[in-house]
Tab-separated table of C-alpha atoms (C1' of nucleotides) in Angstrom:
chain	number	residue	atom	x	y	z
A	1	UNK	CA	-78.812	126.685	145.572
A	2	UNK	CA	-76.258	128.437	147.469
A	3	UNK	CA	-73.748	126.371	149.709
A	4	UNK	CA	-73.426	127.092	153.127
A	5	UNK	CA	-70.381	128.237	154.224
A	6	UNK	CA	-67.873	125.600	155.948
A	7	UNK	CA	-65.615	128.092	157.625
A	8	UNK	CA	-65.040	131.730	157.960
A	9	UNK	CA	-62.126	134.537	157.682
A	10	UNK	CA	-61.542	134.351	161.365
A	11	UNK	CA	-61.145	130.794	161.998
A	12	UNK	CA	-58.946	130.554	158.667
A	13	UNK	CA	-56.747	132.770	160.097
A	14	UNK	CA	-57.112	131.493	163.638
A	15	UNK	CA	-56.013	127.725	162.178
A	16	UNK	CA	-52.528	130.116	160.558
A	17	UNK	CA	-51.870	131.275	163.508
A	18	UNK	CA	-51.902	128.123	165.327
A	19	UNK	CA	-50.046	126.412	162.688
A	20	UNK	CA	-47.439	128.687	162.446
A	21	UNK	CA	-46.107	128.798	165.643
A	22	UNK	CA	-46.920	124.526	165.800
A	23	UNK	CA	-44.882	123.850	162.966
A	24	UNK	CA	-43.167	127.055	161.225
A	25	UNK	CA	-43.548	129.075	158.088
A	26	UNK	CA	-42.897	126.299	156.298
A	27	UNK	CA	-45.307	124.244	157.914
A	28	UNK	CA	-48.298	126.604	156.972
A	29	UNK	CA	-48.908	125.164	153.955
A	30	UNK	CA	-52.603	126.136	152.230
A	31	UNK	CA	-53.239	122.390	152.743
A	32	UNK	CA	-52.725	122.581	156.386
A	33	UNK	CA	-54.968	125.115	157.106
A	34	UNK	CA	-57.224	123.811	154.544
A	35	UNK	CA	-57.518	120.454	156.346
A	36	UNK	CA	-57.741	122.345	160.010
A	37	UNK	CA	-60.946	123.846	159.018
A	38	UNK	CA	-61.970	121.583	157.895
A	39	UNK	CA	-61.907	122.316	153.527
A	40	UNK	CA	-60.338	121.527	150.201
A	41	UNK	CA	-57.628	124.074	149.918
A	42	UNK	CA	-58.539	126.114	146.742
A	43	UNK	CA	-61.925	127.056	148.984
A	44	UNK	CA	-59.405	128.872	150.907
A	45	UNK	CA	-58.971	131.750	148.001
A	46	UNK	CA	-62.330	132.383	148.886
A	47	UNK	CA	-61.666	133.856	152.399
A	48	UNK	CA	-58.301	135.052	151.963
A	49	UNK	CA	-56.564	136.704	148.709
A	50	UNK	CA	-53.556	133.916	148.818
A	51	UNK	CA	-50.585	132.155	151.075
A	52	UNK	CA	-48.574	135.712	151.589
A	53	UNK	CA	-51.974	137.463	151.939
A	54	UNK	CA	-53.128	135.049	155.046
A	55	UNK	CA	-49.700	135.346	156.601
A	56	UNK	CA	-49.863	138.798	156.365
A	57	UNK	CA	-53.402	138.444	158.430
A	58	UNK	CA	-51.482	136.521	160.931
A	59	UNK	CA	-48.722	138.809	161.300
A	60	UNK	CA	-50.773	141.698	161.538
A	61	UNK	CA	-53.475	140.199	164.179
A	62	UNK	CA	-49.939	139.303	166.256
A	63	UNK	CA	-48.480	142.965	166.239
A	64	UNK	CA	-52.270	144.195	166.960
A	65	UNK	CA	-51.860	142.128	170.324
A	66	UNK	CA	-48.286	143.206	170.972
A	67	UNK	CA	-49.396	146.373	171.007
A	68	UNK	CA	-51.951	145.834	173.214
A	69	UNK	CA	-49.707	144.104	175.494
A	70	UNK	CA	-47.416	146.861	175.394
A	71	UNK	CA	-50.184	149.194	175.898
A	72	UNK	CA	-51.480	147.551	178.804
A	73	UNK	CA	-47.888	147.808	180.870
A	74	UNK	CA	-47.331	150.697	180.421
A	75	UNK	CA	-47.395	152.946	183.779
A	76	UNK	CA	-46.615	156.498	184.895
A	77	UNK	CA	-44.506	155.575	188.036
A	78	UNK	CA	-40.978	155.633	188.685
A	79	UNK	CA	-39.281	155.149	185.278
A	80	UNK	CA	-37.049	152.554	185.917
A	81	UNK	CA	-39.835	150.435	187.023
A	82	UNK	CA	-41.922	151.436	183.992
A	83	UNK	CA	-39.191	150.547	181.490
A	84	UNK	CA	-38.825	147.447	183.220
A	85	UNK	CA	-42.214	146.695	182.765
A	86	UNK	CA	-42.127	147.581	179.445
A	87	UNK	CA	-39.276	145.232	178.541
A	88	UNK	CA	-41.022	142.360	180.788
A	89	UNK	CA	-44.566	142.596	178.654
A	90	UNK	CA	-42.516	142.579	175.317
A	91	UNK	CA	-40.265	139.263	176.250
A	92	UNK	CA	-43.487	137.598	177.527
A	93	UNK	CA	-45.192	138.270	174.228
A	94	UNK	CA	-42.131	136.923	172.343
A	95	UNK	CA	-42.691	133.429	174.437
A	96	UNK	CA	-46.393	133.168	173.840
A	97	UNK	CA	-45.831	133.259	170.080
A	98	UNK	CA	-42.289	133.030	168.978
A	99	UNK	CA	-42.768	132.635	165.207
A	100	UNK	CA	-44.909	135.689	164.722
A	101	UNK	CA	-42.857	138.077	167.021
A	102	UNK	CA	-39.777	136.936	165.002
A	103	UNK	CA	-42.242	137.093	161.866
A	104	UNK	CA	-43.249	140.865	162.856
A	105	UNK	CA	-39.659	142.200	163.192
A	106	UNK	CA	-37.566	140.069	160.159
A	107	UNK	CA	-36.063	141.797	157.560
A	108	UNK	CA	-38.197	142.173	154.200
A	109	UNK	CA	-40.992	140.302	156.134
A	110	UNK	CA	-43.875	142.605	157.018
A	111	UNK	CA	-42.946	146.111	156.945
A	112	UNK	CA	-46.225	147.370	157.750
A	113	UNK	CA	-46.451	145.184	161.049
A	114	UNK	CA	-43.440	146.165	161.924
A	115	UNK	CA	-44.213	150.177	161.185
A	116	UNK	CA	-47.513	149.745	163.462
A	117	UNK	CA	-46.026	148.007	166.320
A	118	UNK	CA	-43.185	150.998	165.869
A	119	UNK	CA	-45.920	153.766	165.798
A	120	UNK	CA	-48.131	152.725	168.559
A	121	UNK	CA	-45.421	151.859	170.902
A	122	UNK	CA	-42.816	154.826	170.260
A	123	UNK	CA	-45.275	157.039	172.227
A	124	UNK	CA	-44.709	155.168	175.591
A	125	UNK	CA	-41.312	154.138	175.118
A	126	UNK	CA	-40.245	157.411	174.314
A	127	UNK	CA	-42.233	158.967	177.382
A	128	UNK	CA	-40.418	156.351	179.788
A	129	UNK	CA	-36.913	156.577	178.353
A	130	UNK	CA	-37.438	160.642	178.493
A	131	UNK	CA	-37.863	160.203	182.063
A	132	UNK	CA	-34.374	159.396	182.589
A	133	UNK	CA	-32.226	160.179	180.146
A	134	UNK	CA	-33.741	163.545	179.007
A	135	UNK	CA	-35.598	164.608	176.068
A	136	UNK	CA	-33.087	165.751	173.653
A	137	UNK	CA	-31.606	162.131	173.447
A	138	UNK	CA	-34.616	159.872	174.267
A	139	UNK	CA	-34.511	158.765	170.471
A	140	UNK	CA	-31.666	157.244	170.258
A	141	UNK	CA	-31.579	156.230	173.678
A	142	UNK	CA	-35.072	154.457	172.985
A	143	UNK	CA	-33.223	153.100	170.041
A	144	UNK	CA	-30.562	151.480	171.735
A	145	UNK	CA	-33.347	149.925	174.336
A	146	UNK	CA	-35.046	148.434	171.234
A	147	UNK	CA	-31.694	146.787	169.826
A	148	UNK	CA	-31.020	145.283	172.584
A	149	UNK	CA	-34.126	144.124	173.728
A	150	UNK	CA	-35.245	142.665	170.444
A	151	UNK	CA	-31.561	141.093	169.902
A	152	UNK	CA	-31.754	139.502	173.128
A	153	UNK	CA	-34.918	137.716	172.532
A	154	UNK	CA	-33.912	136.894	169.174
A	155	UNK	CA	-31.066	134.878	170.415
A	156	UNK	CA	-33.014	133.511	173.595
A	157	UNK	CA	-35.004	131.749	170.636
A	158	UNK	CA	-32.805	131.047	168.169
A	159	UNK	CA	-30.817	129.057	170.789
A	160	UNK	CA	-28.091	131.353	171.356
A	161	UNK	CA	-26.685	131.915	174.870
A	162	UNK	CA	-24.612	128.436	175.240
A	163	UNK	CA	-21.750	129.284	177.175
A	164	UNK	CA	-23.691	128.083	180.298
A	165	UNK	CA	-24.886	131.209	182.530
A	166	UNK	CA	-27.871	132.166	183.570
A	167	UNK	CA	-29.937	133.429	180.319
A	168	UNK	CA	-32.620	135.451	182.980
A	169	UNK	CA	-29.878	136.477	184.802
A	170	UNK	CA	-28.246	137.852	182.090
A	171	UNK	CA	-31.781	139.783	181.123
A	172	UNK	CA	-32.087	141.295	184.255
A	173	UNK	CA	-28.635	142.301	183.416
A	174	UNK	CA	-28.984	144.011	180.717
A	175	UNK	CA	-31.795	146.169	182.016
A	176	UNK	CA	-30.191	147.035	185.346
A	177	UNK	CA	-27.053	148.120	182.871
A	178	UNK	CA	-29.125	150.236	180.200
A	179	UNK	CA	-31.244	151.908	183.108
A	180	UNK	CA	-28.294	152.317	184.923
A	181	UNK	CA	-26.268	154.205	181.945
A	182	UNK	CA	-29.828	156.121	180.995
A	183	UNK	CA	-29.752	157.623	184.518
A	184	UNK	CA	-26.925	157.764	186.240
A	185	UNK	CA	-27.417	160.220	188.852
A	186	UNK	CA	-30.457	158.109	190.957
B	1	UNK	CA	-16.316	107.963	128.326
B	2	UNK	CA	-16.230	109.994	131.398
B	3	UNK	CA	-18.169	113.583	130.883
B	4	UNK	CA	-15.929	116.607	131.675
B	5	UNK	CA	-16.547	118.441	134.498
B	6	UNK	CA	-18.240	121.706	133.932
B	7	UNK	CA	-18.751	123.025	137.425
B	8	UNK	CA	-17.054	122.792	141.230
B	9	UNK	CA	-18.299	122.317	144.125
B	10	UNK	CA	-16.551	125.933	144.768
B	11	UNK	CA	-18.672	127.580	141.424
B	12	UNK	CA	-21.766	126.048	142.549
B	13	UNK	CA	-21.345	127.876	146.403
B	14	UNK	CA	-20.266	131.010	145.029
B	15	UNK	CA	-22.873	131.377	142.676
B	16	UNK	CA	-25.735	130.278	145.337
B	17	UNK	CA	-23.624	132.855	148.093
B	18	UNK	CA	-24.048	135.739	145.052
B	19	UNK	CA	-27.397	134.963	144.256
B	20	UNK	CA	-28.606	134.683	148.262
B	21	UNK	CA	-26.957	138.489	148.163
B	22	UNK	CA	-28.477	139.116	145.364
B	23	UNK	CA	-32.533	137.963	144.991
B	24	UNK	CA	-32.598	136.280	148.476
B	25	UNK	CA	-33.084	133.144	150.395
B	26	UNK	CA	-36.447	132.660	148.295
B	27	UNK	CA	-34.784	133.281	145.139
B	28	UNK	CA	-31.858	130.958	145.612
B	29	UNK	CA	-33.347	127.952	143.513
B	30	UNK	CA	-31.634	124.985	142.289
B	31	UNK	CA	-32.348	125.967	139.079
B	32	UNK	CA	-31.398	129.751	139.453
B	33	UNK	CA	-27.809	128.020	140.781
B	34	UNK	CA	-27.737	125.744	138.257
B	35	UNK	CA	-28.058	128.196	134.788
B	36	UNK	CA	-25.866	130.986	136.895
B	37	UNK	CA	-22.943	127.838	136.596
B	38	UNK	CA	-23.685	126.449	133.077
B	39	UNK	CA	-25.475	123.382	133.985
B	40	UNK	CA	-28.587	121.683	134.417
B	41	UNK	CA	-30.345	121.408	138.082
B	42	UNK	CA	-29.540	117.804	138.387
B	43	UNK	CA	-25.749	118.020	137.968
B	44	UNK	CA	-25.920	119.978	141.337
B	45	UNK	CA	-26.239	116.991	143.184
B	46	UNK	CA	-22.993	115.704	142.024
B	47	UNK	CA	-21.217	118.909	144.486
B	48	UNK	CA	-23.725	119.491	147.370
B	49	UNK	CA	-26.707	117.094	148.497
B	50	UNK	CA	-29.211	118.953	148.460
B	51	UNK	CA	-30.485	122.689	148.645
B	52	UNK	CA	-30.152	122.901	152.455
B	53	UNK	CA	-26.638	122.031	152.207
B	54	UNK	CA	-25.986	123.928	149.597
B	55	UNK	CA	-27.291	126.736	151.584
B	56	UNK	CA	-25.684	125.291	155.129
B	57	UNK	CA	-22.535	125.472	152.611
B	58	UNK	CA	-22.914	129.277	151.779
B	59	UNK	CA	-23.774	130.155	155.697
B	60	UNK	CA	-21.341	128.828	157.298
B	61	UNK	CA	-18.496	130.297	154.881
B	62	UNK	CA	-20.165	134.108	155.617
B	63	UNK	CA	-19.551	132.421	159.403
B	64	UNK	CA	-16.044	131.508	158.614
B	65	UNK	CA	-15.522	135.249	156.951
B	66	UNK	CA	-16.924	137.279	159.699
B	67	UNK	CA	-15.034	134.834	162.250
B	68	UNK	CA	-11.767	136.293	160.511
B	69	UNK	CA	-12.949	140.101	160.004
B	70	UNK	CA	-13.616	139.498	163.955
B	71	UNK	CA	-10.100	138.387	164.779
B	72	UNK	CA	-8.566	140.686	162.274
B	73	UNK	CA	-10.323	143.583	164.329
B	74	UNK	CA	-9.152	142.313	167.967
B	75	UNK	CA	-6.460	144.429	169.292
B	76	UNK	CA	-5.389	144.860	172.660
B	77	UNK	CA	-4.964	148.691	172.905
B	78	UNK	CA	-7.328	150.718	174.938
B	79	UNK	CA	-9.974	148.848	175.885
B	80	UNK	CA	-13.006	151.112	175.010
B	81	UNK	CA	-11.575	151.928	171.758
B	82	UNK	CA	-10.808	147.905	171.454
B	83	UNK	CA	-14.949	146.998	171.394
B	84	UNK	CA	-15.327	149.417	169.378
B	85	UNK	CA	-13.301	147.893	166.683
B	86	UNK	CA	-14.901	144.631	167.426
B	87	UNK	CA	-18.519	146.260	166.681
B	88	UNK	CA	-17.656	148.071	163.614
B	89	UNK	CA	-16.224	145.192	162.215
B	90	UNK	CA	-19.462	143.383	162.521
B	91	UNK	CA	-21.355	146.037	161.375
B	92	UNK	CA	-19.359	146.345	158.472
B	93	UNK	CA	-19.676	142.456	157.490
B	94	UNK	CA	-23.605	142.674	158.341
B	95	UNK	CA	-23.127	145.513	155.398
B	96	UNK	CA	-21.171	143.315	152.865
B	97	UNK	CA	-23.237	140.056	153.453
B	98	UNK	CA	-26.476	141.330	154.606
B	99	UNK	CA	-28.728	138.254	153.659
B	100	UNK	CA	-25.958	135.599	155.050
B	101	UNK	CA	-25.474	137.543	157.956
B	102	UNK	CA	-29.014	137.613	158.908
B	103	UNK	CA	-29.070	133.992	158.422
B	104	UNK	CA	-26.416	132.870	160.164
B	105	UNK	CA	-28.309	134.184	163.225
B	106	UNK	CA	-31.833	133.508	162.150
B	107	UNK	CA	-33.400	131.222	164.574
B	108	UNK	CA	-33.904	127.677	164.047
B	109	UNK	CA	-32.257	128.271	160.450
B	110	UNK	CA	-28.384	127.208	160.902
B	111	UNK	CA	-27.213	125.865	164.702
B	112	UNK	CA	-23.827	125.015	163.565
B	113	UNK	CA	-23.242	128.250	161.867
B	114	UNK	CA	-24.033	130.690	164.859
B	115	UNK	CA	-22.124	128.281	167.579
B	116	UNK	CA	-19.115	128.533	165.178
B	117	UNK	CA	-18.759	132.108	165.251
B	118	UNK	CA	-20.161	132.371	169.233
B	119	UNK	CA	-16.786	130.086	169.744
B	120	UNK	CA	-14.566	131.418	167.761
B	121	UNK	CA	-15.279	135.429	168.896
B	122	UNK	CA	-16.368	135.077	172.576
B	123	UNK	CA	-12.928	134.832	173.352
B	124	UNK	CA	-11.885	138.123	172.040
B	125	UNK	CA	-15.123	139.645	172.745
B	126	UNK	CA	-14.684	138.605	176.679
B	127	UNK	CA	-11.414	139.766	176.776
B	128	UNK	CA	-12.146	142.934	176.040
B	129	UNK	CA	-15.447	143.507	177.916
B	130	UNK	CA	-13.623	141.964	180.848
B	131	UNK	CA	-11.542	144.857	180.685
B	132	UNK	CA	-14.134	147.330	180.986
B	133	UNK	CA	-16.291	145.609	183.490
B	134	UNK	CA	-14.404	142.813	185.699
B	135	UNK	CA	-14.276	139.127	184.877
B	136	UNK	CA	-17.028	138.246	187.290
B	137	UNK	CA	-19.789	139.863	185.157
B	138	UNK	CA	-18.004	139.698	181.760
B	139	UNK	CA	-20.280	136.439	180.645
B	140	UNK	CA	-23.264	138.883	181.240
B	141	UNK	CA	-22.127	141.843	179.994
B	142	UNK	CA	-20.946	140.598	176.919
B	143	UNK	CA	-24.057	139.267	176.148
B	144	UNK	CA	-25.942	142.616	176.582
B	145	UNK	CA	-23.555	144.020	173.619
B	146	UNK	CA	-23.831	141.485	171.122
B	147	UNK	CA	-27.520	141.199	172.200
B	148	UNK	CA	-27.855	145.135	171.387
B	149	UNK	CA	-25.393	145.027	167.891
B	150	UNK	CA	-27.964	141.918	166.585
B	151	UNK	CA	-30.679	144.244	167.096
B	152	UNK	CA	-29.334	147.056	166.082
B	153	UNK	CA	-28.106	145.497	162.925
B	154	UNK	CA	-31.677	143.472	162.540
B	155	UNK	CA	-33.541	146.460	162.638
B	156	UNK	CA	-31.284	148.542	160.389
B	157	UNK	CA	-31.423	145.929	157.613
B	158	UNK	CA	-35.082	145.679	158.172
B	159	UNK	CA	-35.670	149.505	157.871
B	160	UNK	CA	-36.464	150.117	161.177
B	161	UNK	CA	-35.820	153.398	162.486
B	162	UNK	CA	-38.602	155.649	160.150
B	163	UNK	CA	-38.874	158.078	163.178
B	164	UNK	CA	-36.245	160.070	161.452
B	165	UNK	CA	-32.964	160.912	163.522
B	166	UNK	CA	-29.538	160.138	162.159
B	167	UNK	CA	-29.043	155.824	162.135
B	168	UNK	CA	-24.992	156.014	162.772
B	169	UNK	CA	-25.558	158.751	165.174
B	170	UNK	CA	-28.077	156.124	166.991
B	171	UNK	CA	-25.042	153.396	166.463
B	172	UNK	CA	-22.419	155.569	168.649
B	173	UNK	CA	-24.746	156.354	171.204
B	174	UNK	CA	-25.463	153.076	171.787
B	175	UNK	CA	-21.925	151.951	171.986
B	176	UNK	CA	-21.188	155.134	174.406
B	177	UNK	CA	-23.635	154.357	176.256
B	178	UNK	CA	-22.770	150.686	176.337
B	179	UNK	CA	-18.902	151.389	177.242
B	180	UNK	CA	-19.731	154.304	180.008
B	181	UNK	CA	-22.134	151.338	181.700
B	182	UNK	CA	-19.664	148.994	181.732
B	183	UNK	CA	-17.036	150.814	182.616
B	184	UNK	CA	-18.372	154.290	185.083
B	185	UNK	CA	-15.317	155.242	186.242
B	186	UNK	CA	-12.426	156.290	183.241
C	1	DA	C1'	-72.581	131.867	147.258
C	2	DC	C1'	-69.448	128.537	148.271
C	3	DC	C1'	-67.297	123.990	147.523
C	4	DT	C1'	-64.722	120.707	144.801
C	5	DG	C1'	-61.731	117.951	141.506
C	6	DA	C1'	-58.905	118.735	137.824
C	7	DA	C1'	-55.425	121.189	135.840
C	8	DC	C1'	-51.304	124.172	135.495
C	9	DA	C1'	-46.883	126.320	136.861
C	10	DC	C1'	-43.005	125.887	139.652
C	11	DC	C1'	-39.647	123.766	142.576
C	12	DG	C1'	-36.782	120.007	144.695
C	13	DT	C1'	-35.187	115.588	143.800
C	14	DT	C1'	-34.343	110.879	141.666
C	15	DC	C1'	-32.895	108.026	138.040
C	16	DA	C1'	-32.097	105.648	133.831
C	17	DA	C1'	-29.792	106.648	129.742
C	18	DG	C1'	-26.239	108.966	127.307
C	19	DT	C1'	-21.168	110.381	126.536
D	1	DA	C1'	-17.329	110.347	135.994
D	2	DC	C1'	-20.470	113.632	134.958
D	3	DC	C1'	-24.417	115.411	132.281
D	4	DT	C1'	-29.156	115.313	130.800
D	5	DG	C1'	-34.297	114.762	129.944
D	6	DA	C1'	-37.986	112.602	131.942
D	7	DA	C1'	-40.500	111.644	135.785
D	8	DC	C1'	-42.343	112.172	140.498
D	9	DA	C1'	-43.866	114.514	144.764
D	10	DC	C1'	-45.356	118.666	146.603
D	11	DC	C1'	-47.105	123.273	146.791
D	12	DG	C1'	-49.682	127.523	145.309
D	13	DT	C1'	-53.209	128.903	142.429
D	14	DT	C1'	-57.008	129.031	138.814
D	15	DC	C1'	-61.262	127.562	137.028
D	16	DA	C1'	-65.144	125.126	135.262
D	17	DA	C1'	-68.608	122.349	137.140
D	18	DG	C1'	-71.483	121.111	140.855
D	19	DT	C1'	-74.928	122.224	144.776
DNA sequence: ACCTGAACACCGTTCAAGT
DNA sequence: ACCTGAACACCGTTCAAGT
């Protein structure tokens, strides 16, 4: 007599995700998300191969969406407007789930995420940062767009940014400044 | 009949600061700690209270020692060639403490550690980028270059850049590009 | 086929007992 | 005054037994 199945890949990794950015890595214990859907917590190794193995499900399904998020901004109008957008998409993302942006890009964390959000978002990036600053330097110009887009959102969440100021003030900034320096004969 | 001590506080902090360097934050057990000074796990808690201090103890010193490489690399020559100083120096320190460094930083993982050095530096660090750009923008500004040398340094620890290129070739451009924004007119 | 309790390994931490 | 083994709580994981 077979037993019917309580739960399924999906929403296992659905409850992750949801616990993850509720209460942390830490938080996302095998119990947790065993008592979210709703199971003992060894039934778990039945749907996923173990803790790092569901994390990595999480981590992946979040740089799947990035990408389509970057994907979807992207635009073939006037490049400083499309790099703009570009940067806007990818700080929104980081607000709508924190822990697995920060998850996607940490050191020794998820390598392949990070290698398929690089891959499937170079090809835009590059095309827009081309636009103004030339071919022949558009990788490390794209490279210094990166830094300092993923280091300011890494400090907008880890609390940074306390010498009073305006923190979206200071975003908008830092992308009038690098478009500026990319391009600047307008 | 007291016991003789066999350990210091000091012992037990470098051994857990070596060992962070060495296997990582997950690696970094009591235990580990413990055999690495010649003693049995519960003895720690006789020199720190707990693992997070013990680990809030090994942060902020890596806070306290890049605080110092900072002011040791403060000058107040040419300005340009001034922020440059400051970034290598960080760079450097992100090279010799790569684990501490990215935890000093890490969101939600040590407050006290990162507001200590954001103190202690944004002095110099405004200084000099007050130089380049004018004191009205310098809160700003400043915070578009350390924003772009956390990310820079994030992703080169986490093996970003695959797309090939030259990584300290991608490190001067972005500081070129950084100091000709600020500052457009030599 | 999947679910579960029981068991095991490992880690952080406490504590009574030793010196 | 510090050190230790034993014990406890908690977590990840395995597995035999149930349906």
């Amino acid at each position: 007599v077979p037993a019917p199945a309580q739960t399924s890949t999906a929403a296992v990794v659905s409850a992750a995700r949801e616990l993850l950015e509720r209460v942390g890595p830490d938080g996302l214990t095998m119990q947790a998300v065993a008592e979210a859907v709703g199971v003992r917590a060894p039934s778990l190794y039945k749907r996923v191969p173990d803790r790092a193995g569901l994390l990595r499900l999480v981590i992946e399904d979040a740089a799947a969406e990035l990408v389509d998020t970057f994907a979807a901004a992207a635009a073939t109008g006037e490049p400083r407007d499309d790099l703009r957008a570009l940067l806007e998409a990818t700080r929104a993302f980081s607000r709508q789930r924190p822990k697995a942006f920060a998850l996607i890009f940490a050191p020794g964390a998820q390598p392949e995420a990070a290698r398929q959000v690089a891959e499937q978002t170079s090809t835009d990036l590059l095309r827009v940062v081309a636009a103004l600053v030339g071919q022949e330097q558009s990788l490390p110009a794209a490279r210094t767009v990166v830094a300092w887009a993923l280091g300011f959102i890494s400090m907008e969440q880890a609390g940074a940014f306390r010498l009073g100021g305006d923190v979206d003030a200071a975003w908008d900034y830092g992308i009038n400044l690098l478009t500026r320096a990319l391009d600047p004969a307008p």
